mmCIF file of C-alpha atoms and ligand atoms in Angstrom:
data_model
loop_
_atom_site.group_PDB
_atom_site.id
_atom_site.type_symbol
_atom_site.label_atom_id
_atom_site.label_comp_id
_atom_site.label_asym_id
_atom_site.label_seq_id
_atom_site.Cartn_x
_atom_site.Cartn_y
_atom_site.Cartn_z
ATOM 1 C CA MET A 1 10.459 13.348 -3.656
ATOM 2 C CA GLN A 2 7.672 14.786 -1.577
ATOM 3 C CA HIS A 3 4.930 12.154 -1.407
ATOM 4 C CA ILE A 4 5.080 8.422 -2.181
ATOM 5 C CA LEU A 5 1.665 7.655 -3.619
ATOM 6 C CA SER A 6 1.963 5.236 -6.509
ATOM 7 C CA ALA A 7 4.443 3.045 -8.379
ATOM 8 C CA LYS A 8 3.517 5.137 -11.415
ATOM 9 C CA GLN A 9 5.421 8.135 -10.070
ATOM 10 C CA PHE A 10 8.886 6.567 -10.398
ATOM 11 C CA GLU A 11 11.405 6.704 -13.187
ATOM 12 C CA LYS A 12 14.213 4.214 -13.511
ATOM 13 C CA LYS A 13 16.768 6.620 -12.053
ATOM 14 C CA ASP A 14 14.629 7.114 -8.914
ATOM 15 C CA LEU A 15 14.481 3.352 -8.471
ATOM 16 C CA GLU A 16 18.253 2.991 -8.819
ATOM 17 C CA GLU A 17 18.708 5.612 -6.084
ATOM 18 C CA ILE A 18 16.214 3.959 -3.750
ATOM 19 C CA LEU A 19 17.728 0.508 -4.270
ATOM 20 C CA LEU A 20 21.219 1.827 -3.590
ATOM 21 C CA LYS A 21 20.106 3.654 -0.456
ATOM 22 C CA SER A 22 18.275 0.536 0.728
ATOM 23 C CA LYS A 23 21.443 -1.511 0.290
ATOM 24 C CA GLN A 24 23.353 1.075 2.341
ATOM 25 C CA MET A 25 20.694 0.804 5.066
ATOM 26 C CA GLU A 26 20.992 -2.984 5.062
ATOM 27 C CA ASN A 27 24.775 -2.740 5.392
ATOM 28 C CA ALA A 28 24.529 -0.142 8.166
ATOM 29 C CA CYS A 29 22.047 -2.363 10.041
ATOM 30 C CA SER A 30 24.238 -5.430 9.784
ATOM 31 C CA LEU A 31 27.287 -3.477 11.002
ATOM 32 C CA GLY A 32 25.300 -1.815 13.812
ATOM 33 C CA GLN A 33 26.208 1.591 12.335
ATOM 34 C CA VAL A 34 22.854 3.179 11.547
ATOM 35 C CA LYS A 35 23.046 6.983 11.666
ATOM 36 C CA LYS A 36 20.219 8.681 13.564
ATOM 37 C CA THR A 37 19.396 10.968 10.655
ATOM 38 C CA LEU A 38 15.747 11.350 11.714
ATOM 39 C CA ASP A 39 16.549 12.447 15.261
ATOM 40 C CA GLY A 40 13.861 14.884 16.410
ATOM 41 C CA LYS A 41 11.354 13.892 13.715
ATOM 42 C CA ILE A 42 7.937 12.387 14.368
ATOM 43 C CA ILE A 43 6.266 9.934 11.986
ATOM 44 C CA ALA A 44 2.500 9.350 12.149
ATOM 45 C CA CYS A 45 1.328 5.897 11.075
ATOM 46 C CA LEU A 46 -2.409 5.978 10.350
ATOM 47 C CA PHE A 47 -3.786 2.520 9.589
ATOM 48 C CA PHE A 48 -7.450 2.203 8.646
ATOM 49 C CA GLU A 49 -6.964 -1.363 7.403
ATOM 50 C CA SER A 50 -5.223 -4.301 9.052
ATOM 51 C CA SER A 51 -1.462 -4.680 8.774
ATOM 52 C CA THR A 52 1.438 -6.477 10.409
ATOM 53 C CA ARG A 53 4.555 -6.105 8.243
ATOM 54 C CA THR A 54 3.925 -2.721 6.716
ATOM 55 C CA ARG A 55 3.061 -0.879 9.913
ATOM 56 C CA LEU A 56 5.659 -2.536 12.110
ATOM 57 C CA SER A 57 8.463 -2.248 9.542
ATOM 58 C CA PHE A 58 7.673 1.443 9.029
ATOM 59 C CA GLU A 59 7.659 1.980 12.794
ATOM 60 C CA SER A 60 10.861 0.020 13.224
ATOM 61 C CA ALA A 61 12.489 1.908 10.333
ATOM 62 C CA ALA A 62 11.546 5.236 11.920
ATOM 63 C CA LEU A 63 12.790 4.217 15.365
ATOM 64 C CA ARG A 64 16.066 2.831 14.017
ATOM 65 C CA LEU A 65 16.749 6.164 12.320
ATOM 66 C CA GLY A 66 16.090 8.019 15.568
ATOM 67 C CA ALA A 67 12.556 9.289 14.831
ATOM 68 C CA GLU A 68 9.581 8.871 17.131
ATOM 69 C CA VAL A 69 6.292 7.336 16.087
ATOM 70 C CA ILE A 70 2.688 8.237 16.821
ATOM 71 C CA GLY A 71 -0.382 6.772 15.214
ATOM 72 C CA MET A 72 -3.444 4.634 15.149
ATOM 73 C CA GLU A 73 -3.806 0.993 14.451
ATOM 74 C CA ALA A 74 -7.504 0.639 13.767
ATOM 75 C CA GLY A 75 -8.217 4.168 12.588
ATOM 76 C CA SER A 76 -11.739 3.589 11.323
ATOM 77 C CA ALA A 77 -12.876 2.482 14.757
ATOM 78 C CA SER A 78 -10.661 4.554 17.032
ATOM 79 C CA SER A 79 -10.217 7.948 15.387
ATOM 80 C CA SER A 80 -12.548 10.869 14.663
ATOM 81 C CA VAL A 81 -13.118 9.308 11.226
ATOM 82 C CA LYS A 82 -15.638 7.170 13.097
ATOM 83 C CA LYS A 83 -17.485 10.381 13.979
ATOM 84 C CA GLY A 84 -17.514 11.356 10.319
ATOM 85 C CA GLU A 85 -14.362 13.425 9.941
ATOM 86 C CA SER A 86 -13.045 13.579 6.362
ATOM 87 C CA LEU A 87 -9.594 12.347 5.436
ATOM 88 C CA ALA A 88 -8.719 15.867 4.344
ATOM 89 C CA ASP A 89 -9.542 17.269 7.786
ATOM 90 C CA THR A 90 -7.725 14.405 9.512
ATOM 91 C CA THR A 91 -4.665 15.296 7.414
ATOM 92 C CA ARG A 92 -4.927 19.013 8.260
ATOM 93 C CA ILE A 93 -4.805 18.059 11.933
ATOM 94 C CA VAL A 94 -2.226 15.263 11.995
ATOM 95 C CA GLN A 95 0.309 17.261 9.958
ATOM 96 C CA ASN A 96 0.640 19.629 12.926
ATOM 97 C CA TYR A 97 1.807 16.745 15.067
ATOM 98 C CA ALA A 98 4.068 14.835 12.672
ATOM 99 C CA ASP A 99 6.726 15.441 10.006
ATOM 100 C CA ALA A 100 5.438 12.686 7.698
ATOM 101 C CA ILE A 101 2.290 10.574 7.520
ATOM 102 C CA VAL A 102 2.210 6.898 6.532
ATOM 103 C CA VAL A 103 -1.345 5.857 5.671
ATOM 104 C CA ARG A 104 -3.179 2.662 4.793
ATOM 105 C CA HIS A 105 -6.819 2.966 3.870
ATOM 106 C CA PRO A 106 -9.413 0.718 2.193
ATOM 107 C CA LYS A 107 -10.444 3.496 -0.197
ATOM 108 C CA GLU A 108 -8.684 3.755 -3.558
ATOM 109 C CA GLY A 109 -7.078 7.170 -3.902
ATOM 110 C CA ALA A 110 -7.107 7.860 -0.129
ATOM 111 C CA ALA A 111 -3.397 8.725 0.067
ATOM 112 C CA GLU A 112 -3.685 11.035 -2.908
ATOM 113 C CA GLU A 113 -6.673 12.742 -1.331
ATOM 114 C CA MET A 114 -4.546 13.406 1.740
ATOM 115 C CA ALA A 115 -1.561 14.559 -0.330
ATOM 116 C CA ASN A 116 -3.797 17.154 -2.008
ATOM 117 C CA VAL A 117 -4.114 19.049 1.274
ATOM 118 C CA ALA A 118 -0.938 17.951 3.103
ATOM 119 C CA LYS A 119 2.032 20.141 3.929
ATOM 120 C CA VAL A 120 4.077 17.112 5.052
ATOM 121 C CA PRO A 121 5.035 14.023 3.002
ATOM 122 C CA ILE A 122 2.303 11.398 2.653
ATOM 123 C CA ILE A 123 3.401 7.797 2.168
ATOM 124 C CA ASN A 124 0.830 5.396 0.750
ATOM 125 C CA ALA A 125 1.008 2.107 2.650
ATOM 126 C CA GLY A 126 -1.836 0.636 0.560
ATOM 127 C CA ASP A 127 -5.027 2.258 -0.748
ATOM 128 C CA GLY A 128 -7.715 -0.334 -1.352
ATOM 129 C CA GLY A 129 -7.117 -2.451 -4.440
ATOM 130 C CA ASN A 130 -5.149 0.333 -6.073
ATOM 131 C CA GLN A 131 -1.490 0.769 -5.130
ATOM 132 C CA HIS A 132 1.104 -0.253 -2.540
ATOM 133 C CA PRO A 133 4.263 1.466 -3.793
ATOM 134 C CA THR A 134 6.548 0.833 -0.824
ATOM 135 C CA GLN A 135 5.806 -2.898 -1.032
ATOM 136 C CA SER A 136 6.725 -2.956 -4.709
ATOM 137 C CA LEU A 137 10.015 -1.203 -3.965
ATOM 138 C CA LEU A 138 10.947 -3.865 -1.456
ATOM 139 C CA ASP A 139 9.843 -6.525 -3.939
ATOM 140 C CA LEU A 140 12.145 -4.983 -6.525
ATOM 141 C CA TYR A 141 14.991 -4.876 -4.004
ATOM 142 C CA THR A 142 14.489 -8.574 -3.250
ATOM 143 C CA ILE A 143 14.469 -9.550 -6.928
ATOM 144 C CA LYS A 144 17.642 -7.562 -7.612
ATOM 145 C CA LYS A 145 19.342 -9.023 -4.575
ATOM 146 C CA ASN A 146 18.555 -12.589 -5.571
ATOM 147 C CA LEU A 147 18.785 -12.498 -9.356
ATOM 148 C CA GLY A 148 21.185 -9.591 -9.887
ATOM 149 C CA ARG A 149 18.973 -7.962 -12.520
ATOM 150 C CA LEU A 150 15.574 -6.381 -13.099
ATOM 151 C CA ASP A 151 15.362 -6.888 -16.847
ATOM 152 C CA ASN A 152 14.934 -9.926 -19.100
ATOM 153 C CA LEU A 153 12.741 -11.598 -16.503
ATOM 154 C CA LYS A 154 9.839 -13.948 -16.904
ATOM 155 C CA VAL A 155 7.572 -13.048 -14.013
ATOM 156 C CA ALA A 156 4.384 -14.842 -13.033
ATOM 157 C CA PHE A 157 1.850 -13.072 -10.826
ATOM 158 C CA GLY A 158 -0.747 -15.099 -8.919
ATOM 159 C CA PHE A 159 -3.480 -15.241 -7.855
ATOM 160 C CA ASP A 160 -5.741 -12.193 -7.800
ATOM 161 C CA PRO A 161 -4.393 -9.605 -10.245
ATOM 162 C CA LYS A 162 -7.808 -7.966 -10.338
ATOM 163 C CA HIS A 163 -7.722 -6.834 -6.713
ATOM 164 C CA SER A 164 -4.092 -7.151 -5.585
ATOM 165 C CA ARG A 165 -2.479 -3.741 -5.140
ATOM 166 C CA THR A 166 0.918 -5.395 -4.677
ATOM 167 C CA ILE A 167 0.697 -7.127 -8.069
ATOM 168 C CA LYS A 168 -0.405 -3.926 -9.789
ATOM 169 C CA SER A 169 2.373 -1.877 -8.194
ATOM 170 C CA LEU A 170 5.199 -4.353 -8.817
ATOM 171 C CA ALA A 171 4.148 -5.004 -12.416
ATOM 172 C CA GLU A 172 4.106 -1.250 -12.984
ATOM 173 C CA LEU A 173 7.710 -0.911 -11.747
ATOM 174 C CA LEU A 174 8.921 -3.886 -13.788
ATOM 175 C CA THR A 175 7.567 -2.327 -16.982
ATOM 176 C CA LEU A 176 10.350 0.265 -16.667
ATOM 177 C CA TYR A 177 12.976 -2.398 -17.374
ATOM 178 C CA GLU A 178 13.735 -3.999 -20.755
ATOM 179 C CA ASN A 179 12.266 -7.209 -21.987
ATOM 180 C CA ASN A 180 10.302 -8.403 -18.950
ATOM 181 C CA GLU A 181 7.437 -10.785 -19.713
ATOM 182 C CA PHE A 182 4.451 -11.313 -17.464
ATOM 183 C CA THR A 183 2.095 -14.243 -16.902
ATOM 184 C CA PHE A 184 -0.967 -13.734 -14.731
ATOM 185 C CA VAL A 185 -2.035 -16.970 -13.052
ATOM 186 C CA CYS A 186 -5.578 -16.616 -11.774
ATOM 187 C CA PRO A 187 -9.156 -17.859 -11.869
ATOM 188 C CA PRO A 188 -10.916 -16.345 -14.912
ATOM 189 C CA ALA A 189 -13.087 -14.170 -12.653
ATOM 190 C CA LEU A 190 -9.969 -12.514 -11.239
ATOM 191 C CA ASN A 191 -8.219 -11.586 -14.480
ATOM 192 C CA PRO A 192 -6.364 -8.266 -14.503
ATOM 193 C CA THR A 193 -8.642 -5.339 -15.315
ATOM 194 C CA PRO A 194 -8.904 -4.128 -18.940
ATOM 195 C CA GLU A 195 -7.427 -0.813 -17.806
ATOM 196 C CA PHE A 196 -4.355 -2.543 -16.387
ATOM 197 C CA LEU A 197 -3.894 -4.732 -19.470
ATOM 198 C CA GLY A 198 -4.267 -1.622 -21.616
ATOM 199 C CA MET A 199 -1.365 -0.043 -19.715
ATOM 200 C CA LEU A 200 0.804 -3.118 -20.496
ATOM 201 C CA THR A 201 -0.159 -3.030 -24.173
ATOM 202 C CA GLU A 202 0.626 0.652 -24.365
ATOM 203 C CA LYS A 203 4.062 -0.002 -22.869
ATOM 204 C CA LYS A 204 4.566 -2.937 -25.262
ATOM 205 C CA VAL A 205 5.003 -5.440 -22.428
ATOM 206 C CA LYS A 206 4.298 -9.056 -23.430
ATOM 207 C CA TYR A 207 1.835 -10.846 -21.193
ATOM 208 C CA SER A 208 -0.297 -13.970 -21.033
ATOM 209 C CA ILE A 209 -3.042 -15.158 -18.717
ATOM 210 C CA LEU A 210 -3.218 -18.726 -17.394
ATOM 211 C CA ASN A 211 -5.556 -20.415 -14.942
ATOM 212 C CA ASN A 212 -3.202 -23.154 -13.772
ATOM 213 C CA LEU A 213 0.277 -23.605 -12.343
ATOM 214 C CA SER A 214 1.769 -25.650 -15.165
ATOM 215 C CA ASN A 215 5.393 -24.865 -16.152
ATOM 216 C CA PHE A 216 6.066 -23.371 -12.732
ATOM 217 C CA GLY A 217 9.823 -23.777 -13.230
ATOM 218 C CA SER A 218 9.848 -21.720 -16.426
ATOM 219 C CA TYR A 219 9.512 -18.405 -14.568
ATOM 220 C CA ASP A 220 12.394 -16.469 -13.038
ATOM 221 C CA VAL A 221 10.070 -15.064 -10.392
ATOM 222 C CA PHE A 222 6.721 -16.325 -9.179
ATOM 223 C CA TYR A 223 5.043 -13.468 -7.289
ATOM 224 C CA SER A 224 2.243 -14.984 -5.291
ATOM 225 C CA ASN A 225 -0.373 -13.064 -3.305
ATOM 226 C CA ARG A 226 -3.468 -14.391 -1.556
ATOM 227 C CA LEU A 227 -6.937 -13.919 -3.004
ATOM 228 C CA GLN A 228 -8.004 -10.524 -1.700
ATOM 229 C CA GLU A 229 -10.959 -11.832 0.243
ATOM 230 C CA GLU A 230 -11.937 -8.416 1.609
ATOM 231 C CA ARG A 231 -12.195 -7.025 -1.920
ATOM 232 C CA LEU A 232 -14.122 -9.897 -3.524
ATOM 233 C CA GLU A 233 -17.702 -8.998 -4.186
ATOM 234 C CA ASP A 234 -18.852 -12.582 -3.912
ATOM 235 C CA ARG A 235 -18.072 -14.826 -0.941
ATOM 236 C CA GLU A 236 -19.024 -17.985 -2.833
ATOM 237 C CA GLU A 237 -16.553 -17.120 -5.539
ATOM 238 C CA PHE A 238 -13.815 -16.825 -2.922
ATOM 239 C CA GLU A 239 -14.577 -20.272 -1.484
ATOM 240 C CA LYS A 240 -14.593 -21.763 -4.961
ATOM 241 C CA TYR A 241 -11.095 -20.588 -5.828
ATOM 242 C CA ARG A 242 -9.440 -20.627 -2.423
ATOM 243 C CA LYS A 243 -7.896 -24.062 -2.695
ATOM 244 C CA ALA A 244 -7.610 -24.257 -6.462
ATOM 245 C CA LEU A 245 -4.306 -22.478 -6.963
ATOM 246 C CA VAL A 246 -1.675 -23.468 -4.409
ATOM 247 C CA ILE A 247 2.109 -23.612 -4.824
ATOM 248 C CA MET A 248 3.227 -27.080 -3.712
ATOM 249 C CA LYS A 249 6.701 -28.388 -2.900
ATOM 250 C CA SER A 250 6.489 -30.840 -5.802
ATOM 251 C CA MET A 251 6.375 -27.979 -8.316
ATOM 252 C CA ALA A 252 8.732 -25.567 -6.552
ATOM 253 C CA GLU A 253 11.561 -27.916 -5.596
ATOM 254 C CA GLY A 254 14.693 -27.963 -7.752
ATOM 255 C CA VAL A 255 13.629 -25.160 -10.118
ATOM 256 C CA LYS A 256 15.320 -21.774 -10.678
ATOM 257 C CA THR A 257 12.105 -19.854 -9.941
ATOM 258 C CA ILE A 258 12.299 -17.664 -6.849
ATOM 259 C CA ILE A 259 9.022 -17.431 -4.948
ATOM 260 C CA LEU A 260 7.962 -14.088 -3.511
ATOM 261 C CA ASP A 261 4.794 -13.197 -1.614
ATOM 262 C CA PRO A 262 4.076 -9.887 0.135
ATOM 263 C CA LEU A 263 2.370 -11.941 2.869
ATOM 264 C CA PRO A 264 0.188 -12.703 4.742
ATOM 265 C CA ARG A 265 0.246 -16.178 3.243
ATOM 266 C CA VAL A 266 -3.123 -17.815 3.637
ATOM 267 C CA ASP A 267 -3.684 -20.819 1.385
ATOM 268 C CA GLU A 268 -1.652 -19.930 -1.676
ATOM 269 C CA ILE A 269 1.690 -21.456 -0.665
ATOM 270 C CA ALA A 270 1.863 -24.827 1.109
ATOM 271 C CA PRO A 271 3.919 -24.533 4.344
ATOM 272 C CA GLU A 272 6.202 -27.342 3.095
ATOM 273 C CA VAL A 273 7.563 -24.870 0.506
ATOM 274 C CA ASP A 274 8.998 -22.609 3.235
ATOM 275 C CA ASP A 275 12.226 -24.597 3.652
ATOM 276 C CA LEU A 276 13.163 -24.556 -0.024
ATOM 277 C CA ALA A 277 16.138 -22.386 -0.968
ATOM 278 C CA ASN A 278 14.068 -20.562 -3.604
ATOM 279 C CA ALA A 279 11.311 -19.571 -1.130
ATOM 280 C CA LYS A 280 12.239 -15.923 -0.534
ATOM 281 C CA TYR A 281 9.125 -14.454 1.063
ATOM 282 C CA PHE A 282 10.415 -14.230 4.609
ATOM 283 C CA GLU A 283 13.634 -12.595 3.405
ATOM 284 C CA GLN A 284 11.427 -10.255 1.348
ATOM 285 C CA ALA A 285 9.554 -9.146 4.481
ATOM 286 C CA LYS A 286 12.875 -8.484 6.223
ATOM 287 C CA ASN A 287 14.029 -6.331 3.299
ATOM 288 C CA GLY A 288 10.979 -4.150 3.927
ATOM 289 C CA LEU A 289 12.783 -2.649 6.894
ATOM 290 C CA TYR A 290 15.807 -1.461 4.856
ATOM 291 C CA VAL A 291 13.723 -0.121 1.997
ATOM 292 C CA ARG A 292 11.411 1.781 4.363
ATOM 293 C CA MET A 293 14.410 3.238 6.209
ATOM 294 C CA ALA A 294 15.681 4.462 2.834
ATOM 295 C CA LEU A 295 12.284 5.900 1.910
ATOM 296 C CA LEU A 296 11.737 7.709 5.218
ATOM 297 C CA GLU A 297 15.176 9.257 4.971
ATOM 298 C CA SER A 298 14.561 10.259 1.353
ATOM 299 C CA VAL A 299 11.373 12.163 2.123
ATOM 300 C CA LEU A 300 12.573 13.714 5.382
ATOM 301 C CA VAL A 301 16.246 14.625 5.051
HETATM 302 C C1 NCD B 1 -0.226 -6.828 1.269
HETATM 303 C C2 NCD B 1 -1.253 -5.720 1.238
HETATM 304 O O1 NCD B 1 -1.583 -5.163 2.289
HETATM 305 O O2 NCD B 1 -1.683 -5.420 0.129
HETATM 306 N N1 NCD B 1 0.364 -7.021 2.537
HETATM 307 C C3 NCD B 1 1.506 -6.339 2.846
HETATM 308 O O3 NCD B 1 1.512 -5.132 2.902
HETATM 309 N N2 NCD B 1 2.626 -7.049 3.045
HETATM 310 C C4 NCD B 1 -0.714 -8.092 0.696
HETATM 311 C C5 NCD B 1 -2.008 -8.659 1.176
HETATM 312 O O4 NCD B 1 -2.606 -8.190 2.142
HETATM 313 O O5 NCD B 1 -2.433 -9.627 0.548
#
């Protein structure tokens, strides 16, 4: 594995390896026995879009494995990109200073553009509304850890499948496993794109689209993600739907459904849900550390 650009690049056997390695990282962390396998390496984290979990868990993962971290937090404002430098040129420069580059950028295809000129591994930490492969790997890890399987699952995805890169990436990975069924819960204006639905049809994955939260307890996994405000063309549309689809304690309590959310949570899950045993989103964010340790080691060692 050189670059990590898209969920589309993985086969089932790659996923099994990553999940196993992530589990080993989790065990090593809990025993305080993490090996410094990245000693002497430098990881550049270039973030041109806001982030809390992804950037800090990548940085923490690198530091725990003995690497050092350089980077930029608000790249569009603070780097030479502001002066008009291309991403390709930025890559040609940064690769002299780092052994791998983690990048988040608002432009779809940005990580791929960098990978086309890079001599070091590029890791896509989110490119616009397109892909967020490392998030979907930690989502997969969390599902496996909680339910013991990745097949025969009824998975609901809310609430903005049109713009959510985390929904697109996770759904893509889950299509590799047998007999998973998807329901997209969203306002009609935010339905999955025809291209995405075409991919599901081609892979013979059963799906339905709903615009309400009825039968919440019938899903094995409810994968919630905020409306992607920054990617909505129409502000009025955002306001209209913001409070319409919210997971409440009354629907989530006492059901088998585990609730995941890549976070940040904005309005889509009521805070009263947080204490329920099936609310797994904070555990999910913690798992991001182990999965990113596994991924950094995989591309660098
Ligand atoms: C997600 C993202 O950036 O796409 N956040 C994350 O990485 N945990 C989800 C989001 O911003 O809605």
